[in-house]
Structure formats: C-alpha cells, structure tokens
Coordinates of C-alpha atoms in Angstrom, one line a residue:
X19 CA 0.0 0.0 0.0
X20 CA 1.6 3.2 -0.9
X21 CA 1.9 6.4 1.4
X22 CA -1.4 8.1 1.5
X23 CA -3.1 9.3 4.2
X24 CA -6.8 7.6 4.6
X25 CA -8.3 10.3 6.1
X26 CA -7.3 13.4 4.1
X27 CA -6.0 11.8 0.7
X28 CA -2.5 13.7 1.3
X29 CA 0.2 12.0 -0.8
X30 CA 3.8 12.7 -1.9
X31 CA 4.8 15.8 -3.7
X32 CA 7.4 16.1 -6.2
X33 CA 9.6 19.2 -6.0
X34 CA 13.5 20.4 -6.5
X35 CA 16.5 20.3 -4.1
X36 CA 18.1 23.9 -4.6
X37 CA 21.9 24.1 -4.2
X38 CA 23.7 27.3 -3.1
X39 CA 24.9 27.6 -7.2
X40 CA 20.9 27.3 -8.0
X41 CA 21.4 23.9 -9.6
X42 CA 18.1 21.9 -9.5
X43 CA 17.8 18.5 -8.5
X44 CA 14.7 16.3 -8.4
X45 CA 13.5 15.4 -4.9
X46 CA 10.4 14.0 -3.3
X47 CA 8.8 16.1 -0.3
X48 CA 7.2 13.3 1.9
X49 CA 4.2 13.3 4.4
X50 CA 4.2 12.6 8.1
X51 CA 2.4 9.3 7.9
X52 CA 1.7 7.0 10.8
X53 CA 0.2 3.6 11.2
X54 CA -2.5 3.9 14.0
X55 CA -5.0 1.4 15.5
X56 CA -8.2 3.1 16.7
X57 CA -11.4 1.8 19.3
X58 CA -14.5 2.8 16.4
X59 CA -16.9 2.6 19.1
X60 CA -19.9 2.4 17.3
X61 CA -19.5 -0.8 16.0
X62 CA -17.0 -1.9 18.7
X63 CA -13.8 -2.9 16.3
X64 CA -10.6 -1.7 16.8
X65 CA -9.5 -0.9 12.7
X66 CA -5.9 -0.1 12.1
X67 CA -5.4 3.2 9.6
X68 CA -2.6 5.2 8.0
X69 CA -3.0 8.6 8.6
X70 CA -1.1 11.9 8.3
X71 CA -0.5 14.1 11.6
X72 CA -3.0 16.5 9.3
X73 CA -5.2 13.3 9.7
X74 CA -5.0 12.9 13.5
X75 CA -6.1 16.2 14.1
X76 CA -9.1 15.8 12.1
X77 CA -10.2 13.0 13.7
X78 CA -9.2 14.5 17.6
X79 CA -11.7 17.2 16.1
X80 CA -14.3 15.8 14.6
X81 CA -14.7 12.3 16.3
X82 CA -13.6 9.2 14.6
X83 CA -17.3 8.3 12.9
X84 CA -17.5 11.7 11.2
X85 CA -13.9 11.7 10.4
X86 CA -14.3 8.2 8.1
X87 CA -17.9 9.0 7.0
X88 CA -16.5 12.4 5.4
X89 CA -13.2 10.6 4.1
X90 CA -15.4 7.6 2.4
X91 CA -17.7 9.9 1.0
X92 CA -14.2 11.8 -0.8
X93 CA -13.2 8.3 -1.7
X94 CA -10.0 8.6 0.6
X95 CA -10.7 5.0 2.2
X96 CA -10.0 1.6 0.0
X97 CA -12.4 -0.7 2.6

C-alpha cells in the first residue's frame, strides 16, 4: 500500500532540491504518515489506519465516525 493518508487523501509531492549555485535536483517532499489502530466505538472494532499528523487532528476534532464518513464519502478510504 503506498503512502497516502486515509483520512485526508495527502500523498507525496514532487519538487526540487536547490543548491547554493541554483542547480536543481529532483527530490520527493514526503508526508508525516503513521500507522495507527483506533477503538470505532460504534461498531466496537478496533481498525488499524494510515493517517497523516494533518489526519489525526481531524479525527481529535471531529470524532472518529464523522472523520471516516466524510473521508469515504471523498473516496480517501479503499475498505
């Protein structure tokens, strides 16, 4: 599975690594991804998700059911 976050849909960039002499390299400009188990309690399951630190705070804001309605409707989750 490749580095996206589940929640938000985050995924790599592409950019340039800029020397000192402005020489351009290509470089890839990752996301803070973690692989986190969380208690769903409404349907009493632990699941187990990848989610950015962008991610996390989403779901510390809006609750964990609202967070993965909102993501499944924006087609972020593959389940």
């Amino acid at each position: 599975m490749s580095k996206i976050c589940q929640i938000t849909g985050k995924k790599a960039m592409v950019g340039n690594n800029v020397s000192h002499s402005k020489r351009r390299t290509k470089r890839r400009f990752e996301i803070n991804l973690f692989e986190k188990k969380f208690y769903w309690v409404e349907q009493d399951v632990w699941i187990s998700l990848k989610v950015s630190a962008a991610g996390l705070r989403t779901i510390n804001k809006k609750g964990l059911d609202a967070a993965l309605k909102d993501a499944a409707a924006a087609g972020f989750l593959n389940a």
